[in-house]
Coordinates of C-alpha atoms in Angstrom, one line a residue:
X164 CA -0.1 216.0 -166.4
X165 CA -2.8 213.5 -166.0
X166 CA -4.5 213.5 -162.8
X167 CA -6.1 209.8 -162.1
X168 CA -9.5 210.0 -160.5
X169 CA -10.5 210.0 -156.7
X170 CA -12.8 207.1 -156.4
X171 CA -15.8 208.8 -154.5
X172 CA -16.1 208.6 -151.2
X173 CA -18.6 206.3 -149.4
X174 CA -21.4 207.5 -147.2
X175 CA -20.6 208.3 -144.4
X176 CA -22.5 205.1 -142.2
X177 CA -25.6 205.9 -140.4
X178 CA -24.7 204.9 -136.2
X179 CA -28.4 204.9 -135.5
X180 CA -28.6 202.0 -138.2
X181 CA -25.5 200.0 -137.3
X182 CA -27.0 199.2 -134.2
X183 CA -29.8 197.3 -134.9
X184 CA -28.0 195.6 -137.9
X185 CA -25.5 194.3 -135.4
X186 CA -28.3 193.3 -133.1
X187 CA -29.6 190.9 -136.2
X188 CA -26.6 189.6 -137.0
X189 CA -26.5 188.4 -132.9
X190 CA -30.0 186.9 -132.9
X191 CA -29.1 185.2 -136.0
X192 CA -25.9 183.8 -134.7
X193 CA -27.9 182.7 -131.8
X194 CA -30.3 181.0 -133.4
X195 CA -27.8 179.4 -135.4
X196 CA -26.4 177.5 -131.8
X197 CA -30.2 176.8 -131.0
X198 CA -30.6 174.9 -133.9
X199 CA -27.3 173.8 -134.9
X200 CA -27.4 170.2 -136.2
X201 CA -26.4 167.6 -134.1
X202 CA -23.5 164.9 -134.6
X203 CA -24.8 161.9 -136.1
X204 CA -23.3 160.1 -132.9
X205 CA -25.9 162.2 -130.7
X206 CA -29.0 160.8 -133.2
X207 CA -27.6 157.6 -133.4
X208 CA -27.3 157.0 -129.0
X209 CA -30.2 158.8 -128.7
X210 CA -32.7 156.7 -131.2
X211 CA -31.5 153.3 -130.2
X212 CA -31.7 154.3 -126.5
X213 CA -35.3 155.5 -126.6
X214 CA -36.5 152.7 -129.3
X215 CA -35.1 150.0 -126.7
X216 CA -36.7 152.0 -123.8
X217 CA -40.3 151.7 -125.5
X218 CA -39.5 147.6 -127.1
X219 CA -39.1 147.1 -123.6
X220 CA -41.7 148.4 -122.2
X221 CA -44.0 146.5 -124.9
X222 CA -42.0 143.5 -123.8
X223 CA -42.5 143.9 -120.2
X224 CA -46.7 144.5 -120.7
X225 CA -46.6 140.9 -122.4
X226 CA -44.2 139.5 -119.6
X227 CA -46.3 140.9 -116.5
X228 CA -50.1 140.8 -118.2
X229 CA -50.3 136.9 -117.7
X230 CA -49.6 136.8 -113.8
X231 CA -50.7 140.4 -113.0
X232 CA -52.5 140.7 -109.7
X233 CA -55.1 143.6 -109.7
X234 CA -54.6 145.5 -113.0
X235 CA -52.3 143.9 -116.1
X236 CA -50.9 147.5 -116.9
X237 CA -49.7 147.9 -113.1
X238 CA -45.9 146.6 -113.8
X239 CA -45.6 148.5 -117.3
X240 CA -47.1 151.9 -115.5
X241 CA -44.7 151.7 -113.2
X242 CA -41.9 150.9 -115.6
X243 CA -43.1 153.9 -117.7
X244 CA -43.2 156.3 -114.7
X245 CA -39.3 155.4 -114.4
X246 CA -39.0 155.7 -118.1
X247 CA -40.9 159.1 -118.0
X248 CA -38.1 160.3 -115.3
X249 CA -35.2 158.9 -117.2
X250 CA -35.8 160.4 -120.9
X251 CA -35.9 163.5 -119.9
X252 CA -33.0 163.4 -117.7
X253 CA -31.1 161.6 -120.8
X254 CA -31.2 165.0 -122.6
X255 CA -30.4 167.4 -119.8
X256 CA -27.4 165.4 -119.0
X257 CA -26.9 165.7 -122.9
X258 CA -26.3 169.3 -122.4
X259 CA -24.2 169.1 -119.8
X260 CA -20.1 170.8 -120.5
X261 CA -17.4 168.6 -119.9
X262 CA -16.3 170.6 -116.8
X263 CA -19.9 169.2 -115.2
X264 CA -18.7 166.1 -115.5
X265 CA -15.1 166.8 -114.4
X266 CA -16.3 168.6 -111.3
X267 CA -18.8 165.7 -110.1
X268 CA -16.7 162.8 -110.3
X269 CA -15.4 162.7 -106.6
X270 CA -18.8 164.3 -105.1
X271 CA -20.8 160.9 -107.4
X272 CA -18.6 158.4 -106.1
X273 CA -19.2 159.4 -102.8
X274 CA -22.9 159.8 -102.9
X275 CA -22.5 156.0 -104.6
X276 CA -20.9 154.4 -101.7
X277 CA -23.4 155.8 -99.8
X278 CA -26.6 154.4 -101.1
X279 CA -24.5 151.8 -101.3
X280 CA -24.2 151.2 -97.9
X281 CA -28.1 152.0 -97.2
X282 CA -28.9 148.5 -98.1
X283 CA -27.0 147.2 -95.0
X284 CA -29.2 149.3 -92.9
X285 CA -31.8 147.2 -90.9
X286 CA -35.5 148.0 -92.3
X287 CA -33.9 149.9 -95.7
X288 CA -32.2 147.1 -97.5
X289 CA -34.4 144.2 -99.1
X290 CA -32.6 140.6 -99.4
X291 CA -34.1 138.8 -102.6
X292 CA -33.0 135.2 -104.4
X293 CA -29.8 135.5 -102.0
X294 CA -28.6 138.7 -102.8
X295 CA -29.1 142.1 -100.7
X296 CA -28.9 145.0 -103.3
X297 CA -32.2 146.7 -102.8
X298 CA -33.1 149.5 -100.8
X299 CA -37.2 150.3 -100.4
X300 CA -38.4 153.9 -99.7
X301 CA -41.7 155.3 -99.7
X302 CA -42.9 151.7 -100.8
X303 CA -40.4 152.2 -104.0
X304 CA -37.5 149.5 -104.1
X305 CA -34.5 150.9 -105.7
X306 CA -31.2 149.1 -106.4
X307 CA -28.2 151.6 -105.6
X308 CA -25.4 149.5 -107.6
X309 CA -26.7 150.6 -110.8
X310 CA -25.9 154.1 -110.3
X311 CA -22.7 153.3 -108.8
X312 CA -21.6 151.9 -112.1
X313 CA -21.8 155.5 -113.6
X314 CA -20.2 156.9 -110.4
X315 CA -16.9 154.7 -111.0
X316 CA -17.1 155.2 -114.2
X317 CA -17.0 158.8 -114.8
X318 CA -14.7 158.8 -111.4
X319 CA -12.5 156.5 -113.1
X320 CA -12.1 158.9 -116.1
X321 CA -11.1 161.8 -114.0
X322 CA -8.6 160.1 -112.2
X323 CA -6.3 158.5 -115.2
X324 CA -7.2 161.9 -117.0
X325 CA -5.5 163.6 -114.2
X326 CA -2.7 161.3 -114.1
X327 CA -2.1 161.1 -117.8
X328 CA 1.8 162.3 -117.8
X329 CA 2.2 159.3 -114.9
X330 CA 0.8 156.1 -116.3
X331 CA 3.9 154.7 -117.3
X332 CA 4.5 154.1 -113.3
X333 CA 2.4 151.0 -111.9
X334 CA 2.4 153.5 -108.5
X335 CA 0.3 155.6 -110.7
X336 CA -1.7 153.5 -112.1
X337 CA -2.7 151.2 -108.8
X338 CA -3.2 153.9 -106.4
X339 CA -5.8 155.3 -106.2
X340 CA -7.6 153.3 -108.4
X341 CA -6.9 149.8 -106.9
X342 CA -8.2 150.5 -103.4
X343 CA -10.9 153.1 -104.3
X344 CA -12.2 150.1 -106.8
X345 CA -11.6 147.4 -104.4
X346 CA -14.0 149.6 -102.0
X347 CA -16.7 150.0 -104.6
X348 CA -17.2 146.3 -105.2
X349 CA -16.7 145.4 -102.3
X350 CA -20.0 147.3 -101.1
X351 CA -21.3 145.3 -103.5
X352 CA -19.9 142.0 -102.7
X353 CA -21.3 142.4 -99.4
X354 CA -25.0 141.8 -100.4
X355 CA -23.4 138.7 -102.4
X356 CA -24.4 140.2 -105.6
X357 CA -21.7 138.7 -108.4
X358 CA -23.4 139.7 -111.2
X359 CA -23.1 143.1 -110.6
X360 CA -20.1 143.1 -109.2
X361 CA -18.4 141.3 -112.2
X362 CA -20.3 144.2 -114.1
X363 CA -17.8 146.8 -112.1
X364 CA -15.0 144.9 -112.2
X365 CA -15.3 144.8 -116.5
X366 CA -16.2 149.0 -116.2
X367 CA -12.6 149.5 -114.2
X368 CA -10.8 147.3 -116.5
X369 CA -12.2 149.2 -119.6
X370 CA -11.2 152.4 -118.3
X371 CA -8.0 151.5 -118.0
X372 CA -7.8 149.9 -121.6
X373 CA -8.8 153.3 -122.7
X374 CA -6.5 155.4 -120.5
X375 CA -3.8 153.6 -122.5
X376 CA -1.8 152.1 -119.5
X377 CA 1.0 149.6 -120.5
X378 CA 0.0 146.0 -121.1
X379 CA 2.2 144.9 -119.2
X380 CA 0.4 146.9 -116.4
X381 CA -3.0 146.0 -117.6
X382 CA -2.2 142.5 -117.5
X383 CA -2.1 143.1 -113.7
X384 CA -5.2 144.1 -112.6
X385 CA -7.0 141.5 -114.9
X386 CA -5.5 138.8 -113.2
X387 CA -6.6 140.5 -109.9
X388 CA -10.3 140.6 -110.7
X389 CA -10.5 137.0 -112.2
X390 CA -9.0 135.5 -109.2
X391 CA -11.5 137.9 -107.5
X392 CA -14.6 136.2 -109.2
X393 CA -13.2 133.0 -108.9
X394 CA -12.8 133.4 -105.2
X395 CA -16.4 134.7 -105.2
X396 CA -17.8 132.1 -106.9
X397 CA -16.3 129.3 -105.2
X398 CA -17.2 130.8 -101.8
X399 CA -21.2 130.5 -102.8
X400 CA -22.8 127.6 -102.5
X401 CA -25.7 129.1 -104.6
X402 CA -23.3 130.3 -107.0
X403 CA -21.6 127.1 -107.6
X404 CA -24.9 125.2 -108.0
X405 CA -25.5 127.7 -110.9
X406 CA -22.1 126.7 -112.4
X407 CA -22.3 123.3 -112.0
X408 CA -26.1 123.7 -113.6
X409 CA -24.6 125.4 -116.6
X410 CA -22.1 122.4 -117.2
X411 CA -24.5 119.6 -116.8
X412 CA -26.2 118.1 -119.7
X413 CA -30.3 118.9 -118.8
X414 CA -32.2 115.9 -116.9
X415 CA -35.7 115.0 -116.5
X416 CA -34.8 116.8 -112.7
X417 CA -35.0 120.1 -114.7
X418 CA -38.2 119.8 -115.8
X419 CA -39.7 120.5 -112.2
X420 CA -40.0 123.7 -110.1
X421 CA -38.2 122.5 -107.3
X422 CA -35.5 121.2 -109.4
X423 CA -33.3 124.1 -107.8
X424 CA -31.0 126.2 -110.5
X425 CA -31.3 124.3 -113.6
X426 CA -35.0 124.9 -113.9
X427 CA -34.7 128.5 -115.1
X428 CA -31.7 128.1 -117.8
X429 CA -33.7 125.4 -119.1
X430 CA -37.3 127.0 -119.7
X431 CA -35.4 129.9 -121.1
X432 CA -33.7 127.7 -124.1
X433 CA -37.5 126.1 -124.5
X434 CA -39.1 130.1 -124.8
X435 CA -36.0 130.6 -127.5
X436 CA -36.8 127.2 -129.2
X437 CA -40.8 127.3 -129.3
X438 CA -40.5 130.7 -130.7
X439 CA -38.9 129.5 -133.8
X440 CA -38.4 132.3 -136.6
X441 CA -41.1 134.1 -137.0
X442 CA -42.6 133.8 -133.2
X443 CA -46.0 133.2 -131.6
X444 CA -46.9 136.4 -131.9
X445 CA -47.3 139.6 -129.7
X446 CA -48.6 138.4 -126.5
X447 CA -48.8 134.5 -127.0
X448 CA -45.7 133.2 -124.7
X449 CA -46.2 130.5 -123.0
X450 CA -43.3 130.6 -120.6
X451 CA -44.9 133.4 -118.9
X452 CA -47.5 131.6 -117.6
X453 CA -45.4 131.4 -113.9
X454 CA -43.4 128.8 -116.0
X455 CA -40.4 130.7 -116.5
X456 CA -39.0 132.8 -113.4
X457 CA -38.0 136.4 -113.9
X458 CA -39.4 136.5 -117.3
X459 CA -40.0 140.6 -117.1
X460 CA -36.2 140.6 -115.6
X461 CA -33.5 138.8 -116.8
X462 CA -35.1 136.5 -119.0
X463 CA -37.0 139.4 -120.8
X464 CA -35.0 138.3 -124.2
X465 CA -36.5 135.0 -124.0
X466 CA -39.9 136.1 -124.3
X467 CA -39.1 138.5 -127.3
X468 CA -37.4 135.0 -128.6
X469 CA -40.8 133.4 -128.1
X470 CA -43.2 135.7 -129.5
X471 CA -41.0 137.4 -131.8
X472 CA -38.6 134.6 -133.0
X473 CA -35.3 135.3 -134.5
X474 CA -36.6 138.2 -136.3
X475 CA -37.1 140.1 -132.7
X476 CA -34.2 138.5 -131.2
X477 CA -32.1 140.5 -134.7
X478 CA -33.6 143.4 -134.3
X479 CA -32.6 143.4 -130.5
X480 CA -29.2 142.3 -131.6
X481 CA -29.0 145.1 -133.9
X482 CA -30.0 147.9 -132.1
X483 CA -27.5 147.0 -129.3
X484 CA -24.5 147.2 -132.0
X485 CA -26.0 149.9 -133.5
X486 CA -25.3 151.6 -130.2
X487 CA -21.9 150.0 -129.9
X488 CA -21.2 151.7 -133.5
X489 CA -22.1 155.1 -131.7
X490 CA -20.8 155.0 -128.7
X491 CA -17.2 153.9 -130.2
X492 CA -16.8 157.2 -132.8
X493 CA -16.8 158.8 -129.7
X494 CA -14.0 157.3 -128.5
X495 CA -12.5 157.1 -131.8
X496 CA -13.2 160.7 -132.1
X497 CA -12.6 162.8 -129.4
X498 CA -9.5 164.3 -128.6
X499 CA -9.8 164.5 -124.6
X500 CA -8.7 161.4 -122.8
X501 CA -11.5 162.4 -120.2
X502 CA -13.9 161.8 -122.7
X503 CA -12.2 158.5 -124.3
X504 CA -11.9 157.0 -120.9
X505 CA -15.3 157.5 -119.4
X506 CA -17.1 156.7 -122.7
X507 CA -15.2 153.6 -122.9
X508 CA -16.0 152.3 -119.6
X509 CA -19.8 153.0 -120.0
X510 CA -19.9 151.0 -123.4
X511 CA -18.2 148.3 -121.4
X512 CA -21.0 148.5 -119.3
X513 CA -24.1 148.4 -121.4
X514 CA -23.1 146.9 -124.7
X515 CA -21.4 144.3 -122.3
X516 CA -24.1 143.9 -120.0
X517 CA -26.2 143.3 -122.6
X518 CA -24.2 140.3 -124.1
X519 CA -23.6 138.9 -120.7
X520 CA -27.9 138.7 -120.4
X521 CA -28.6 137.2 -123.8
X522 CA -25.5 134.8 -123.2
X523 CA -27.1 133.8 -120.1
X524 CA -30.8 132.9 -121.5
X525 CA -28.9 131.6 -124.8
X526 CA -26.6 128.9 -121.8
X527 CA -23.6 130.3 -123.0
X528 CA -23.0 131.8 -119.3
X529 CA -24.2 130.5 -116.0
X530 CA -27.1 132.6 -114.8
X531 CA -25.6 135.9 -113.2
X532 CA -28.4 138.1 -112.3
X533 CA -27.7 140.8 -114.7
X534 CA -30.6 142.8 -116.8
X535 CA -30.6 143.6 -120.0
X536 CA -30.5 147.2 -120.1
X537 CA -33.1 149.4 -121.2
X538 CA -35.5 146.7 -121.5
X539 CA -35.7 144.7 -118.1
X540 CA -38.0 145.4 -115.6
X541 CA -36.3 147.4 -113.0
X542 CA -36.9 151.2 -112.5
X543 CA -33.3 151.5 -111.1
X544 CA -31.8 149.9 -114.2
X545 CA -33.8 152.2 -117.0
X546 CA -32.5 155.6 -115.3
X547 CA -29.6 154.8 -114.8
X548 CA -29.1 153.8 -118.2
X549 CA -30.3 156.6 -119.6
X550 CA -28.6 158.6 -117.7
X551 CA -25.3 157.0 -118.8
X552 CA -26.6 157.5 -122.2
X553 CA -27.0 161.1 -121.6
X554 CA -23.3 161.6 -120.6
X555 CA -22.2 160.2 -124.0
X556 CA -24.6 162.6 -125.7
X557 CA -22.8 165.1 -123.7
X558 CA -19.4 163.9 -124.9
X559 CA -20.8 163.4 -128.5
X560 CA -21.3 167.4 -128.8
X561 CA -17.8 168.5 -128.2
X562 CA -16.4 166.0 -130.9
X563 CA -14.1 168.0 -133.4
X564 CA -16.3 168.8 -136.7
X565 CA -14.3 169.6 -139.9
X566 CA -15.8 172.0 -142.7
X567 CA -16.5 170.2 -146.1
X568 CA -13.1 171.8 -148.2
X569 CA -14.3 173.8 -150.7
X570 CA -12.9 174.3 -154.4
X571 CA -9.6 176.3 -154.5
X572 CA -9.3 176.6 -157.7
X573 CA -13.2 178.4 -157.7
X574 CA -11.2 180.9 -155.0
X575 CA -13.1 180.0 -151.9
X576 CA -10.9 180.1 -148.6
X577 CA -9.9 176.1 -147.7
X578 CA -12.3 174.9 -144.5
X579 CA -10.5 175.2 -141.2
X580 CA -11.4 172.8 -138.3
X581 CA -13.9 173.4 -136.2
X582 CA -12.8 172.6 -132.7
X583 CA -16.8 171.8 -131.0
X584 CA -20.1 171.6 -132.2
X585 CA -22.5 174.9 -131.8
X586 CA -23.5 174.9 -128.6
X587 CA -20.8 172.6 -127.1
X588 CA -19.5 173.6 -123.9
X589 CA -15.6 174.9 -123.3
X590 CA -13.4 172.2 -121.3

């Protein structure tokens, strides 16, 4: 009889070893979420975010430099201190979980309203070019609105996310977004700020474009806020005087300060003309010279027209769609409708905002009062940008990552999806 061989027996394993091979298998596997790469959404937001933070602050330098008091860095310092505050903020809210974000929604919206409301306050709130939006404290002016756009944003988001099974139903869908929005920029609309308001008004209607409501349904609300602003803007008589400036063929009346509100629009186009392709150069505007009002705010792309030309206005352009590009994978991407919603209505914000400002110093809108973000001078504005920024990087690390599929044939297992990045937080 043949007697097949025992394969010999393996050692028996040492337990005083297994311990600290464990152990390095652990840190490794830690190190591994530490340094995990990060989705090429999170680079992309990221880079054009801080490389418009710092053009802007160049821009602003230039802008300020020519009419400066006391120093000609004071303005830009002060700009930097804000954009100091809001970088690092930007990645902290980057590592936020989704559940952060979930949980803060009502708590935000509230805090909102409130600092909202501070600038009716006698002695807090600051009334400038016919609008009261500003609050100063400690000799800092801040404008609260801009954080309320992230507030109803993310608010927004939770609310249809909640309600995802009921949509279909115009109850649903109205209440409570209809009132609780009507509230919010009506806070607004009560320091006659339009500009801003028509920025909240686009940030509700995105949400619910994204939240997938009926048209039908949509259609509703859209009529509501354009009837809203046209209300608004027929009540004014400042705000119909900028209309009626943006339809009227320029005069010799423009070309004089106290021409009223076609003087602006129209040394804007001259910065964007005079600046030609190439540009003055760095530093050689002429508009700035007190020619051209709010040329560190609003009309900040006028002066990058003028000393950079085309090229710089391009390379403006293209920084904002690159952001676009980024911030829409995440939509198209994700998987939660949280995320979709609330990343919708914040590109709807910024990317947006940003074409309503450049429309208004290229005349293809009236002059609304809007910055363009990241660059303008505004400390208010650059935070709260960033910040808004940060919650998409948050969003951009729980995006679903598939495994490159290796070769079958070679026997390797096929790659199975990945439901989050390392170091993504569970929902």
């Amino acid at each position: 009889m043949t007697t097949t061989p025992s394969r010999p027996t393996p050692p028996p394993t040492n337990l005083a070893d297994d311990g600290p091979a464990r152990s390095g298998f652990a840190a490794r596997v830690s190190l591994g979420r530490v340094f995990a790469p990060v989705p090429s959404e999170f680079l992309l937001l990221a880079s054009t975010a801080l490389i418009l933070t710092g053009f802007g602050l160049v821009m602003v330098l230039s802008a300020t430099m020519a009419t400066a008091n006391a120093s000609p860095f004071e303005t830009v310092l002060k700009q930097a201190v804000f954009a100091l505050l809001g970088i690092p903020l930007m990645f902290i809210a980057g590592r936020m979980p989704l559940r952060f974000w979930k949980r803060i929604a009502w708590p935000a919206l509230g805090l909102g309203i409130a600092l909202q409301l501070l600038v009716f306050v006698p002695g807090l709130g600051v009334h400038n070019d016919g609008n009261t939006n500003w609050i100063s404290l400690f000799g800092f002016q801040a404008q609260p609105s801009e954080f309320l756009k992230l507030a109803l944003a993310i608010w927004l988001g939770f609310v249809l996310y909640r309600k995802q099974t009921l949509l279909s139903k115009w109850q649903h869908v109205f209440i409570p977004v209809v009132p609780v929005g009507t509230l919010v920029i009506g806070t607004v609309m009560g320091g006659h700020d339009l500009g801003t308001a028509m920025i909240l008004m686009a940030i509700l209607l995105g949400c619910l474009f994204f939240s997938g409501v009926k048209l039908r349904l949509f259609v509703i609300p859209l009529i509501l806020v354009v009837a809203a602003a046209a209300v608004f803007a027929v009540t004014s008589p400042n705000r119909m005087a900028r209309i009626m400036s943006f339809l009227n063929v320029d005069s010799t009346d423009c070309y004089f300060a106290d021409a009223g509100s076609c003087y602006q629009p129209l040394h804007g186009v001259w910065a964007l003309a005079s600046g030609g392709i190439f540009g003055l150069g760095l530093g050689n505007s002429r508009e700035k010279y007190q020619w051209l009002p709010a040329a560190a705010n609003d009309y900040i792309f006028a002066i990058v027209g003028e000393e950079l030309g085309l090229i710089g206005c391009a390379v403006v352009l293209g920084l904002f769609a690159l952001y676009a590009v980024g911030a829409f994978h995440i939509i198209r991407k994700t998987n939660d409708p949280f995320v979709r919603i609330v990343a919708g209505g914040i590109t709807i914000w910024i990317v947006g905002q940003a074409l309503i400002n450049i429309g208004v110093v290229l005349r293809v809108f009236p002059v609304l009062g809007v910055p363009l973000p990241f660059m303008s001078q505004g400390g208010t504005s650059l935070v709260s940008g960033l910040l808004a920024t940060g919650v998409l990087l948050s969003f951009a690390r729980t995006l679903p990552v598939r495994v490159p599929a290796l070769d079958v044939a070679s026997g390797a297992r096929p790659a199975r999806p990945v439901p989050a990045r390392a170091g993504s937080a569970r929902r």
